[in-house]
Coordinates of C-alpha atoms and ligand atoms in Angstrom, one line a residue:
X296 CA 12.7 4.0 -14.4
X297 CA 9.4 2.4 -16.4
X298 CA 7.3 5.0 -17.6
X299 CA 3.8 4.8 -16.6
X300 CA 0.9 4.3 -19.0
X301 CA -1.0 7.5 -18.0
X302 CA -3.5 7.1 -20.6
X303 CA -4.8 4.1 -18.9
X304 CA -5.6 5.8 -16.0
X305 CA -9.3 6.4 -15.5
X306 CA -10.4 10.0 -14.0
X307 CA -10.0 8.6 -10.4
X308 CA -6.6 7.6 -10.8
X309 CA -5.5 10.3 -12.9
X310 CA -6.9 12.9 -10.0
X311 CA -4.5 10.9 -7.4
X312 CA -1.7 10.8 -10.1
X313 CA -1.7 14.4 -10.7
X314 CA -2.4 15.5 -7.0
X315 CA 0.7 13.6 -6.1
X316 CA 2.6 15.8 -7.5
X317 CA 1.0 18.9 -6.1
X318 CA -0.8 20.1 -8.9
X319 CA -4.7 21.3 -8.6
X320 CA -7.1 18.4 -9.0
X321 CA -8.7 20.0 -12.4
X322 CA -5.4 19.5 -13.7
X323 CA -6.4 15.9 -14.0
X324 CA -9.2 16.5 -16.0
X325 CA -7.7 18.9 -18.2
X326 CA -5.5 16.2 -19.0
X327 CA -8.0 13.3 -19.0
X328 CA -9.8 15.2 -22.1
X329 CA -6.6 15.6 -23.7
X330 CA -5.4 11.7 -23.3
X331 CA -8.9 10.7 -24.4
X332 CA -8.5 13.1 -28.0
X333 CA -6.2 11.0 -29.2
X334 CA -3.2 13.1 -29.1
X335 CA 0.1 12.0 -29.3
X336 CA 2.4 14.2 -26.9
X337 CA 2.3 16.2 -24.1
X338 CA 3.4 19.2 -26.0
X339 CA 0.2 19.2 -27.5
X340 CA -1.5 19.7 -24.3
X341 CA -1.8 23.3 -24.9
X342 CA -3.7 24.8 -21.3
X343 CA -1.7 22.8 -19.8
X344 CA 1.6 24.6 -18.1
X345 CA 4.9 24.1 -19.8
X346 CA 6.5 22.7 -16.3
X347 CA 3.9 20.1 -15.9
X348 CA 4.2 18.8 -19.2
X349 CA 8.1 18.6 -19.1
X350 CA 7.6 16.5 -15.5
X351 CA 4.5 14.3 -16.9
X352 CA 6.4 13.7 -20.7
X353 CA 9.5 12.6 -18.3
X354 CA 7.9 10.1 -15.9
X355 CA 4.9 9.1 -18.2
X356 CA 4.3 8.1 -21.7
X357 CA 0.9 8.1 -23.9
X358 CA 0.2 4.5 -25.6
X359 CA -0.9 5.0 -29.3
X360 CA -1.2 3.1 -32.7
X361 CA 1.2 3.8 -35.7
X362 CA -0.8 3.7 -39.0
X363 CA 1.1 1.3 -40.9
X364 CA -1.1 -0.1 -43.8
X365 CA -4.8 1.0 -44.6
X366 CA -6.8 -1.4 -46.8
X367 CA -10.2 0.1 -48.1
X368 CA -12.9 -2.5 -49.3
X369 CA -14.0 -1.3 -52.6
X370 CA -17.5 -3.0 -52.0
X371 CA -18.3 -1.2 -49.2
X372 CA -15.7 1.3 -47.7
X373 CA -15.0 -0.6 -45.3
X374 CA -11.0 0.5 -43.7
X375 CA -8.8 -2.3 -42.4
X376 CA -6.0 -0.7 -40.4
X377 CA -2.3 -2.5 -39.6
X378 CA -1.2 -0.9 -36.7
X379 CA 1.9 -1.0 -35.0
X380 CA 2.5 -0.8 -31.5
X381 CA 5.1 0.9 -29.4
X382 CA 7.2 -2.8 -29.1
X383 CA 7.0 -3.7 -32.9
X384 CA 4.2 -6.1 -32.8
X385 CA 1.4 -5.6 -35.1
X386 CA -2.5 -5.7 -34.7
X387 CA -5.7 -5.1 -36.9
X388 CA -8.8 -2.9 -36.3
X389 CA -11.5 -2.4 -38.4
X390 CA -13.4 0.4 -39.3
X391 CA -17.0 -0.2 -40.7
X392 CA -20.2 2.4 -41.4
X393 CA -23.2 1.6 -40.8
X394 CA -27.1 3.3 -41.1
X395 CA -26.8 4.4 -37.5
X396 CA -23.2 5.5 -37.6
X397 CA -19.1 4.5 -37.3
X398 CA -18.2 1.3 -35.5
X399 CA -15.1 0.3 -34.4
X400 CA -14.5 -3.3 -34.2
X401 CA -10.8 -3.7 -32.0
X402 CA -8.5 -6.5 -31.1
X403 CA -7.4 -7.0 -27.2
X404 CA -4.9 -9.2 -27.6
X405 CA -1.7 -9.3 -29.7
X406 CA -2.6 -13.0 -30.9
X407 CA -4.7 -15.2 -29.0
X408 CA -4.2 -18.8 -27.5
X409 CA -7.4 -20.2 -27.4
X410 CA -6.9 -21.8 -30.7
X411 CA -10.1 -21.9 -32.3
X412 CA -9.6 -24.3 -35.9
X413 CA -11.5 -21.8 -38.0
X414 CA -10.1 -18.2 -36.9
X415 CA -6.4 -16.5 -38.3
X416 CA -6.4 -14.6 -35.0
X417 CA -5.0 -17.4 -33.2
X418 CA -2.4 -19.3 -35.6
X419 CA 0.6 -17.7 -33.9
X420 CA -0.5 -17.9 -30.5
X421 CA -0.5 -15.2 -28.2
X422 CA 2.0 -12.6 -27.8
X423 CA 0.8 -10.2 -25.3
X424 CA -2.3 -8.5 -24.0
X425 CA -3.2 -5.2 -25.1
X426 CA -3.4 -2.3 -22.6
X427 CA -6.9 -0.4 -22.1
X428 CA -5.1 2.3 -23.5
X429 CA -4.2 0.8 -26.5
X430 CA -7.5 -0.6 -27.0
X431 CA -9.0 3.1 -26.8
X432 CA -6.1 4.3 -29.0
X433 CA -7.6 1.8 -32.0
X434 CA -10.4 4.2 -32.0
X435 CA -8.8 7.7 -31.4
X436 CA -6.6 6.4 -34.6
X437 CA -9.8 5.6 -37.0
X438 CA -11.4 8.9 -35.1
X439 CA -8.9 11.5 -36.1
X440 CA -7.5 9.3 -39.5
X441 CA -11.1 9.6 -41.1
X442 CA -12.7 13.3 -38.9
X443 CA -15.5 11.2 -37.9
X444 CA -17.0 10.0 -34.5
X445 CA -17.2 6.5 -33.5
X446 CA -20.5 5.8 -32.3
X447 CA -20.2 1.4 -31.7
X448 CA -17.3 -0.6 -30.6
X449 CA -16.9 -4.5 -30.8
X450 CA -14.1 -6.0 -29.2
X451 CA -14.5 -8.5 -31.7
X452 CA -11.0 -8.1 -33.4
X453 CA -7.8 -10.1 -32.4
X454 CA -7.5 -11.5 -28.9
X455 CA -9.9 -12.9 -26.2
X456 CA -11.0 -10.0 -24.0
X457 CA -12.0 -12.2 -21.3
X458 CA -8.5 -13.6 -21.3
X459 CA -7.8 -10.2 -20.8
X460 CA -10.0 -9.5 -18.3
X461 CA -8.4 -6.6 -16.0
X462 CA -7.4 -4.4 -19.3
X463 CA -10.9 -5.1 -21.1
X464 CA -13.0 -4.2 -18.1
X465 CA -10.6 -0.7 -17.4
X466 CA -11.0 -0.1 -21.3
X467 CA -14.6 -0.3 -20.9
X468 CA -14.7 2.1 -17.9
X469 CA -12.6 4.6 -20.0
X470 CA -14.3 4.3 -23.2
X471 CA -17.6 5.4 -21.9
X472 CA -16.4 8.0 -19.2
X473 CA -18.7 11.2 -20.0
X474 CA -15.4 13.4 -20.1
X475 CA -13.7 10.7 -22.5
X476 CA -15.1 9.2 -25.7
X477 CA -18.5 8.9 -24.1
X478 CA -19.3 5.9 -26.1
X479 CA -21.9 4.4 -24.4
X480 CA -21.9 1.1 -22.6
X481 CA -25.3 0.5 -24.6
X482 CA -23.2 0.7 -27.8
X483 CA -20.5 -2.0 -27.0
X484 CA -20.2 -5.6 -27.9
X485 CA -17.7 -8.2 -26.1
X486 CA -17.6 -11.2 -27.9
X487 CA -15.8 -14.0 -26.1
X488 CA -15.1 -17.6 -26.7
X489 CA -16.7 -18.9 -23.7
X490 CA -14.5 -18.1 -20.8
X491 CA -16.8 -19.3 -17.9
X492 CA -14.6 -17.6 -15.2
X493 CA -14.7 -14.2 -17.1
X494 CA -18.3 -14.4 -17.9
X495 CA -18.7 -14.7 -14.4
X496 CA -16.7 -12.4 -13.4
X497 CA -17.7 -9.6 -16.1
X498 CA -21.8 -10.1 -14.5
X499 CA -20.6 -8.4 -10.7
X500 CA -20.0 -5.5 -13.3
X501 CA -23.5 -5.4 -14.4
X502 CA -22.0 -3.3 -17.4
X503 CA -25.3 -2.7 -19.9
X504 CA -22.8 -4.0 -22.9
X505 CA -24.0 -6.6 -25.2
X506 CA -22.4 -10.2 -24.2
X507 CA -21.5 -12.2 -27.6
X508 CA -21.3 -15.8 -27.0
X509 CA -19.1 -17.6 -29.9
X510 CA -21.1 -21.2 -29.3
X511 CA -20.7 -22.1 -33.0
X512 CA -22.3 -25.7 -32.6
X513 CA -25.3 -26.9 -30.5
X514 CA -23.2 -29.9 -28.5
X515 CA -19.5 -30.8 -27.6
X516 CA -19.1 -33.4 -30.2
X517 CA -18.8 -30.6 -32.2
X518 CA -17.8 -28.0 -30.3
X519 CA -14.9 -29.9 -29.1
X520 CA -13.5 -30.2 -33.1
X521 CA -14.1 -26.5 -33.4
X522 CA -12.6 -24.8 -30.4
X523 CA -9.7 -26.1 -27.8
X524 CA -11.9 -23.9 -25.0
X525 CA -14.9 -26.6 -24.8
X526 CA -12.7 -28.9 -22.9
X527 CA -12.4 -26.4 -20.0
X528 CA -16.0 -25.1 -20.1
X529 CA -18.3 -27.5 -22.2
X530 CA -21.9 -26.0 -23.9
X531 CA -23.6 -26.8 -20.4
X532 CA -21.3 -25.3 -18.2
X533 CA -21.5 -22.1 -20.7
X534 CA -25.3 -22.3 -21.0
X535 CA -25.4 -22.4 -17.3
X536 CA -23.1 -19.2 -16.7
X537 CA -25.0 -17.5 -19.6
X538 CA -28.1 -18.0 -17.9
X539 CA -26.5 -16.6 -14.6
X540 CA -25.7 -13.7 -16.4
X541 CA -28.6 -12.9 -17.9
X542 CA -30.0 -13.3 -13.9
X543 CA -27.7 -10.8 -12.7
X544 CA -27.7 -8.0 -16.1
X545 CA -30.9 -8.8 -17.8
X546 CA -29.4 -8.1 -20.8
X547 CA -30.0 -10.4 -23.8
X548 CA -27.1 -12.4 -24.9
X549 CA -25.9 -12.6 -28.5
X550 CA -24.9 -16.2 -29.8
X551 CA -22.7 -15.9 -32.8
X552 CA -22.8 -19.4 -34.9
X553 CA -20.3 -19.5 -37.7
X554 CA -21.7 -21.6 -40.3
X555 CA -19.1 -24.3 -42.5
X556 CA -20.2 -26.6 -44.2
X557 CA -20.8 -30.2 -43.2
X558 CA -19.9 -29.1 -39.6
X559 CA -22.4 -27.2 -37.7
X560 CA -25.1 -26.5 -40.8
X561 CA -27.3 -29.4 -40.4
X562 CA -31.2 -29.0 -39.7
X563 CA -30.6 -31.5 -36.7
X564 CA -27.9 -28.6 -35.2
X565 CA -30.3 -25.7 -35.8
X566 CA -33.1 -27.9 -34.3
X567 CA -30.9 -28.7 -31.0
X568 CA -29.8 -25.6 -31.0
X569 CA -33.0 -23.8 -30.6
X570 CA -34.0 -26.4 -27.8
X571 CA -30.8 -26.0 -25.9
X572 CA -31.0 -22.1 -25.8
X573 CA -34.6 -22.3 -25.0
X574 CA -35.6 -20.2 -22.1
X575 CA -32.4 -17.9 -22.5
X576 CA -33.5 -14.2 -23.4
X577 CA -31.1 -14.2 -26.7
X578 CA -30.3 -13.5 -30.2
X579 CA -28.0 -15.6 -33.0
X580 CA -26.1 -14.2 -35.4
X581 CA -25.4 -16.3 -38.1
X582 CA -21.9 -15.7 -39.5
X583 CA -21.0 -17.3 -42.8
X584 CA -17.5 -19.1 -41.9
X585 CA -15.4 -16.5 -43.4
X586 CA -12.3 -17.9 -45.9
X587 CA -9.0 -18.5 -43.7
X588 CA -6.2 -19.7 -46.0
X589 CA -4.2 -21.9 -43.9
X590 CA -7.8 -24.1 -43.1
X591 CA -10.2 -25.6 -46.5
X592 CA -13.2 -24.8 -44.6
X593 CA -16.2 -23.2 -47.1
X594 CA -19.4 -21.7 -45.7
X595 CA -22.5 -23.4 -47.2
X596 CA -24.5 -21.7 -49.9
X597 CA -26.5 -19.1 -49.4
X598 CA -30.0 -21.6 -49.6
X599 CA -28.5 -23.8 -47.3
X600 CA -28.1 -20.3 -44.9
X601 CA -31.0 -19.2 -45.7
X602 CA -32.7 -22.4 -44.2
X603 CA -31.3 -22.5 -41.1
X604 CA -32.1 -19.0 -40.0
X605 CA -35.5 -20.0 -41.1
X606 CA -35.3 -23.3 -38.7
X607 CA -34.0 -21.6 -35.7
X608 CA -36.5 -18.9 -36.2
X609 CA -39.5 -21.8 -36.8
X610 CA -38.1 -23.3 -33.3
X611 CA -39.0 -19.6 -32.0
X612 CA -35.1 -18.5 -31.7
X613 CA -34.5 -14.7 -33.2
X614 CA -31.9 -15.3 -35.6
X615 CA -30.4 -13.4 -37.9
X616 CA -27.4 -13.8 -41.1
X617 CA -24.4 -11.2 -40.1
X618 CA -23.6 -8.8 -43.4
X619 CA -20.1 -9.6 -44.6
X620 CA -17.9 -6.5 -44.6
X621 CA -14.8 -5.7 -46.1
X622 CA -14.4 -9.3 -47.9
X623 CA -11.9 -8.3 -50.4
X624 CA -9.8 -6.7 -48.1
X625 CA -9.6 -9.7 -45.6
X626 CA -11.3 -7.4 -42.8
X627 CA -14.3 -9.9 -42.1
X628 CA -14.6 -11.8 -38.4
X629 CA -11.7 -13.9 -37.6
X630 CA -9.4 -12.8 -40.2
X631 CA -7.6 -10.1 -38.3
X632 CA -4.2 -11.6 -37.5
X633 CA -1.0 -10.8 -35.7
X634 CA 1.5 -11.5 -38.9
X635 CA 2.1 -8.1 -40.7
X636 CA 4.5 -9.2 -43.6
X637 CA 2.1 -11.4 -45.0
X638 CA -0.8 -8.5 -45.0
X639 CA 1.8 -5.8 -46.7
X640 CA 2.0 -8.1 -49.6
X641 CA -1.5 -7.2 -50.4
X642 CA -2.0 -5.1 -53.6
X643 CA -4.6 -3.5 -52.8
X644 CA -3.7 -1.5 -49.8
X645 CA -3.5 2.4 -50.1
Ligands
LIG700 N1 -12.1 -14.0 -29.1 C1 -13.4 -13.6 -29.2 C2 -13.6 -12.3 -30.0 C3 -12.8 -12.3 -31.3 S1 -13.3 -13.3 -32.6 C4 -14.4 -14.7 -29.6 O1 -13.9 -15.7 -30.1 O2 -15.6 -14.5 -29.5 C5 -14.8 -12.5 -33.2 C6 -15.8 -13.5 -33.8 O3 -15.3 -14.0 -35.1 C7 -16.1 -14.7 -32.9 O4 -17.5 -15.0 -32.9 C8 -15.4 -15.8 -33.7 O5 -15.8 -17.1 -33.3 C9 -15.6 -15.4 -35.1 N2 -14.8 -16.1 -36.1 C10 -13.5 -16.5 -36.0 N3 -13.1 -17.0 -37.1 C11 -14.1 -16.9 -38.0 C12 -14.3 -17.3 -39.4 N4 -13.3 -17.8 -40.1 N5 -15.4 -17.1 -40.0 C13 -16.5 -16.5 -39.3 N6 -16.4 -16.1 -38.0 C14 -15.2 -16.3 -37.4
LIG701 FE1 -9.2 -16.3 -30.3 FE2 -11.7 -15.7 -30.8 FE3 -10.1 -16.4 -32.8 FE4 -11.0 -18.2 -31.0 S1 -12.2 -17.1 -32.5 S2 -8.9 -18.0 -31.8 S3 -11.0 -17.0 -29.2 S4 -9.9 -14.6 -31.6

């Protein structure tokens, strides 16, 4: 018999789970608290009676993340984790402080197959999807490894969450449950690629999250040399859906252009791209292509940066340059990958 991922349940679920098997209903949220702590078996489930625990440790198991490398930025304590999951594979998570508090940024997928030329996340494909619960257990792990409390979460990490969109949406729901983590809604970020169908799907949600949008370049011409997805949904069609969105959520979307050089860095692209997302209640975040080893890509200097924030922001677009974290420890955005021997060769891991 397959054992069930209980700590994917959400509260409802959990309360028809545990009623099943004729146990009071605040059983379930007993339980709930202790799936949402971060422990890691039901003997440690302590108000909870000894029967109960033998039945749910035989016909359920709790999803977690094995600590397998931690890599510590000495410029900015940033943590990189490796973990490994319950099947062998591998995935990274980063762990990054901030002013306002600890944010998580987590992968979703183990790989990802949308192929994007600049990004490591996608160079062996994809593997699997994550579950919700091993997306929340990314964040127990950095919780309880460091005694802190994660106040931000990006789903920024490995993986396409809108390629994922059942598991991403029930993380979402558990993450900011009031008698889970409680992490706000307010205080997450789901960056995709530009998976129209998701987009659409994720606005009957009407989740008060922040919606990246990885656009990268102003037109297909470029977008199509940058990332395989712009066949299926070109910069209209995602303009358009953004624009729905927005409609439905008012929330501001987030653009996130990564700069290279000679690609997208050109005053023409920061001029068309302020008039194409003119009208759109947004921000852009202005990544410098972070170094991938298998590609020669560079990001331009820091002038030639500099310049285009100023352009966008001259064509009355909010823009802003993204700090790098973690840069010597390879934690930066899309340099989480699904390879572990390559990342234990590193010297500078703890
Ligand atoms: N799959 C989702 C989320 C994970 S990638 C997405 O693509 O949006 C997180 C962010 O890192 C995305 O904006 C992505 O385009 C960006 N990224 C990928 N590779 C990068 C690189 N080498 N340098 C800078 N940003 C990169
Ligand atoms: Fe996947 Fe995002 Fe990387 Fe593209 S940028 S390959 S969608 S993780």
């Amino acid at each position: 018999m397959e054992k069930i991922d209980i700590r994917s349940f959400d509260l409802k679920e959990l309360s028809e789970f545990i009623c099943g098997l004729s146990q009071p209903k605040f059983r379930a949220k007993q339980i709930f608290k202790w799936l949402q702590s971060g422990i890691e078996d039901f003997s440690q489930m302590t108000n909870i009676p000894n029967d109960l625990r033998q039945v749910l440790s035989e016909k359920c198991y709790i999803a977690n993340v094995k600590i397998v490398k931690k890599f510590v930025s000495k410029i900015d304590g940033t943590v990189k984790y490796v973990y490994e999951l319950f099947d062998g594979e591998y995935i990274e998570s980063v762990l990054m402080k901030y002013e306002h508090g600890y944010t998580v940024c987590i992968s979703t997928q183990v790989g990802c197959r949308m192929g994007c030329s600049f990004c490591a996340s996608g160079l062996d494909g994809l593997l699997r999807n994550l579950t919700a619960s091993e997306m929340l257990a990314q964040i127990t792990k950095a919780q309880t490894d460091n005694n802190i409390r994660v106040s931000n979460v990006v789903m920024m990490g490995m993986g396409e969450p809108l390629d994922n969109f059942e598991n991403s949406v029930k993380f979402l729901r558990l993450v900011s449950c009031d008698e889970g983590l409680n992490i706000g809604l307010r205080h997450i970020s789901l960056s995709t690629s530009g998976v129209v169908s998701g987009i659409e799907k994720l606005a009957n949600y009407n989740f008060p999250i922040t919606l990246s949008i990885s656009l990268h370049a102003p037109n297909d011409t470029i977008r199509n040399t940058m990332m395989r997805v712009n066949k299926k949904w070109n910069v209209e069609t995602l303009l358009n859906a953004c624009r729905q969105y927005q409609k439905v959520t008012s929330r501001r979307i987030s653009f996130e252009y990564a700069l290279i050089e000679g690609v997208n860095d050109s005053f023409q692209c920061a001029d068309e791209l302020a008039k194409r997302l003119k009208g759109i209640m947004c921000h852009v975040n202005l990544i410098p292509a972070n170094p991938v080893k298998e590609n020669s890509f560079k990001k331009p200097n820091h002038d030639k940066i500099m310049r285009f924030k100023e352009r966008l922001i001259y064509n009355g677009i909010n823009a802003t340059v993204r700090r790098t974290l973690g840069a010597d420890i390879d934690a930066s955005c899309g340099q989480l990958r699904r390879k572990a021997k390559e990342v234990l060769t590193y010297d500078n891991s703890l």
